[in-house]
Amino acid sequence: MNLYFNKIKRTKGNITLASRSLAPPAYSYHSIGDFDVGKKGWGYKNFTVSFARTEEFWRLQRLSYISMRYTINNKDGVRFEPWHVKII
Ligand SMILES: [Zn+2]
């Protein structure tokens, strides 16, 4: 809740904009099996679109049991998150 309120404050009260990068409390798919992945040694850069240009990203794309939760222009209106995967 605190993270979400701080995000709303940083977006000057724009809840729609805040929700594009941080799920409201109780609405995160992380609680039902989604997880974030990254390239070892990349740190925060893993949480940028640059991750979509890594070999690690493309190796994940070839796995049949996971897929990306938030693709480009996803129907949820969430930003593109190549690091966020879901179990199929
Ligand atoms: Zn995530």
PDB file of C-alpha atoms and ligand atoms in Angstrom:
ATOM      1  CA  MET A   1       0.000   0.000   0.000  1.00  0.00           C
ATOM      2  CA  ASN A   2       2.822   2.366   0.914  1.00  0.00           C
ATOM      3  CA  LEU A   3       4.634   1.719  -2.382  1.00  0.00           C
ATOM      4  CA  TYR A   4       1.441   2.360  -4.321  1.00  0.00           C
ATOM      5  CA  PHE A   5       0.639   5.588  -2.490  1.00  0.00           C
ATOM      6  CA  ASN A   6       4.179   6.820  -3.038  1.00  0.00           C
ATOM      7  CA  LYS A   7       3.869   6.041  -6.745  1.00  0.00           C
ATOM      8  CA  ILE A   8       0.615   8.020  -6.947  1.00  0.00           C
ATOM      9  CA  LYS A   9       2.340  10.911  -5.209  1.00  0.00           C
ATOM     10  CA  ARG A  10       5.240  10.792  -7.709  1.00  0.00           C
ATOM     11  CA  THR A  11       2.748  10.875 -10.606  1.00  0.00           C
ATOM     12  CA  LYS A  12       1.059  13.928  -9.035  1.00  0.00           C
ATOM     13  CA  GLY A  13      -2.140  12.009  -8.278  1.00  0.00           C
ATOM     14  CA  ASN A  14      -2.498  10.343 -11.675  1.00  0.00           C
ATOM     15  CA  ILE A  15      -3.696   6.876 -10.601  1.00  0.00           C
ATOM     16  CA  THR A  16      -3.882   5.598 -14.184  1.00  0.00           C
ATOM     17  CA  LEU A  17      -0.255   6.513 -14.834  1.00  0.00           C
ATOM     18  CA  ALA A  18       0.832   5.106 -11.468  1.00  0.00           C
ATOM     19  CA  SER A  19      -0.905   1.796 -12.199  1.00  0.00           C
ATOM     20  CA  ARG A  20       0.965   1.291 -15.464  1.00  0.00           C
ATOM     21  CA  SER A  21       4.127   0.410 -13.599  1.00  0.00           C
ATOM     22  CA  LEU A  22       2.956  -0.670 -10.136  1.00  0.00           C
ATOM     23  CA  ALA A  23      -0.108  -2.800  -9.432  1.00  0.00           C
ATOM     24  CA  PRO A  24      -2.517  -1.608  -6.747  1.00  0.00           C
ATOM     25  CA  PRO A  25      -2.434  -3.695  -3.555  1.00  0.00           C
ATOM     26  CA  ALA A  26      -4.053  -7.152  -4.077  1.00  0.00           C
ATOM     27  CA  TYR A  27      -3.908  -6.811  -7.886  1.00  0.00           C
ATOM     28  CA  SER A  28      -0.397  -8.089  -8.539  1.00  0.00           C
ATOM     29  CA  TYR A  29      -0.016 -11.283 -10.559  1.00  0.00           C
ATOM     30  CA  HIS A  30       3.138 -11.945  -8.546  1.00  0.00           C
ATOM     31  CA  SER A  31       0.928 -13.386  -5.826  1.00  0.00           C
ATOM     32  CA  ILE A  32      -0.387 -16.121  -8.149  1.00  0.00           C
ATOM     33  CA  GLY A  33       2.804 -17.330  -9.788  1.00  0.00           C
ATOM     34  CA  ASP A  34       4.243 -14.586 -12.006  1.00  0.00           C
ATOM     35  CA  PHE A  35       7.835 -13.612 -11.431  1.00  0.00           C
ATOM     36  CA  ASP A  36      10.472 -11.195 -12.641  1.00  0.00           C
ATOM     37  CA  VAL A  37      13.638 -12.416 -14.305  1.00  0.00           C
ATOM     38  CA  GLY A  38      16.902 -10.806 -15.303  1.00  0.00           C
ATOM     39  CA  LYS A  39      20.395 -11.140 -16.585  1.00  0.00           C
ATOM     40  CA  LYS A  40      23.015 -11.759 -13.919  1.00  0.00           C
ATOM     41  CA  GLY A  41      25.049  -8.642 -13.192  1.00  0.00           C
ATOM     42  CA  TRP A  42      22.655  -6.246 -14.936  1.00  0.00           C
ATOM     43  CA  GLY A  43      20.960  -4.931 -11.796  1.00  0.00           C
ATOM     44  CA  TYR A  44      18.298  -2.301 -12.392  1.00  0.00           C
ATOM     45  CA  LYS A  45      18.859  -2.422 -16.168  1.00  0.00           C
ATOM     46  CA  ASN A  46      16.952  -5.726 -16.134  1.00  0.00           C
ATOM     47  CA  PHE A  47      13.816  -3.691 -15.482  1.00  0.00           C
ATOM     48  CA  THR A  48      14.092  -1.703 -18.696  1.00  0.00           C
ATOM     49  CA  VAL A  49      13.187  -2.470 -22.312  1.00  0.00           C
ATOM     50  CA  SER A  50      16.887  -3.234 -22.845  1.00  0.00           C
ATOM     51  CA  PHE A  51      16.275  -6.660 -21.323  1.00  0.00           C
ATOM     52  CA  ALA A  52      14.255  -7.555 -24.470  1.00  0.00           C
ATOM     53  CA  ARG A  53      17.482  -7.339 -26.476  1.00  0.00           C
ATOM     54  CA  THR A  54      19.396  -9.904 -24.404  1.00  0.00           C
ATOM     55  CA  GLU A  55      20.086 -13.527 -25.239  1.00  0.00           C
ATOM     56  CA  GLU A  56      18.505 -14.447 -21.893  1.00  0.00           C
ATOM     57  CA  PHE A  57      15.206 -12.872 -22.976  1.00  0.00           C
ATOM     58  CA  TRP A  58      15.132 -14.777 -26.255  1.00  0.00           C
ATOM     59  CA  ARG A  59      15.973 -18.041 -24.548  1.00  0.00           C
ATOM     60  CA  LEU A  60      12.959 -17.473 -22.282  1.00  0.00           C
ATOM     61  CA  GLN A  61      10.758 -16.824 -25.319  1.00  0.00           C
ATOM     62  CA  ARG A  62      11.529 -20.296 -26.608  1.00  0.00           C
ATOM     63  CA  LEU A  63      10.264 -22.025 -23.440  1.00  0.00           C
ATOM     64  CA  SER A  64       6.771 -23.474 -23.873  1.00  0.00           C
ATOM     65  CA  TYR A  65       5.660 -23.161 -20.238  1.00  0.00           C
ATOM     66  CA  ILE A  66       6.087 -19.409 -19.729  1.00  0.00           C
ATOM     67  CA  SER A  67       5.164 -16.259 -21.611  1.00  0.00           C
ATOM     68  CA  MET A  68       5.348 -12.511 -21.110  1.00  0.00           C
ATOM     69  CA  ARG A  69       2.573 -11.013 -18.971  1.00  0.00           C
ATOM     70  CA  TYR A  70       2.884  -7.450 -20.306  1.00  0.00           C
ATOM     71  CA  THR A  71       3.651  -7.359 -24.005  1.00  0.00           C
ATOM     72  CA  ILE A  72       3.866  -4.151 -26.060  1.00  0.00           C
ATOM     73  CA  ASN A  73       0.394  -2.504 -26.115  1.00  0.00           C
ATOM     74  CA  ASN A  74      -1.090  -5.145 -23.790  1.00  0.00           C
ATOM     75  CA  LYS A  75      -4.830  -4.986 -23.068  1.00  0.00           C
ATOM     76  CA  ASP A  76      -4.221  -4.209 -19.385  1.00  0.00           C
ATOM     77  CA  GLY A  77      -2.624  -0.867 -20.266  1.00  0.00           C
ATOM     78  CA  VAL A  78       0.510  -1.753 -18.341  1.00  0.00           C
ATOM     79  CA  ARG A  79       3.889  -0.676 -19.704  1.00  0.00           C
ATOM     80  CA  PHE A  80       5.937  -3.183 -21.723  1.00  0.00           C
ATOM     81  CA  GLU A  81       7.726  -5.394 -19.177  1.00  0.00           C
ATOM     82  CA  PRO A  82       9.949  -7.973 -20.911  1.00  0.00           C
ATOM     83  CA  TRP A  83      11.263  -9.104 -17.503  1.00  0.00           C
ATOM     84  CA  HIS A  84       7.836 -10.120 -16.131  1.00  0.00           C
ATOM     85  CA  VAL A  85       6.866 -13.686 -17.015  1.00  0.00           C
ATOM     86  CA  LYS A  86       3.869 -15.862 -16.252  1.00  0.00           C
ATOM     87  CA  ILE A  87       3.474 -19.596 -16.034  1.00  0.00           C
ATOM     88  CA  ILE A  88       1.159 -20.930 -18.743  1.00  0.00           C
TER      89      ILE A  88
HETATM   90 ZN    ZN B   1       6.855  -8.212 -12.279  1.00  0.00          ZN
END
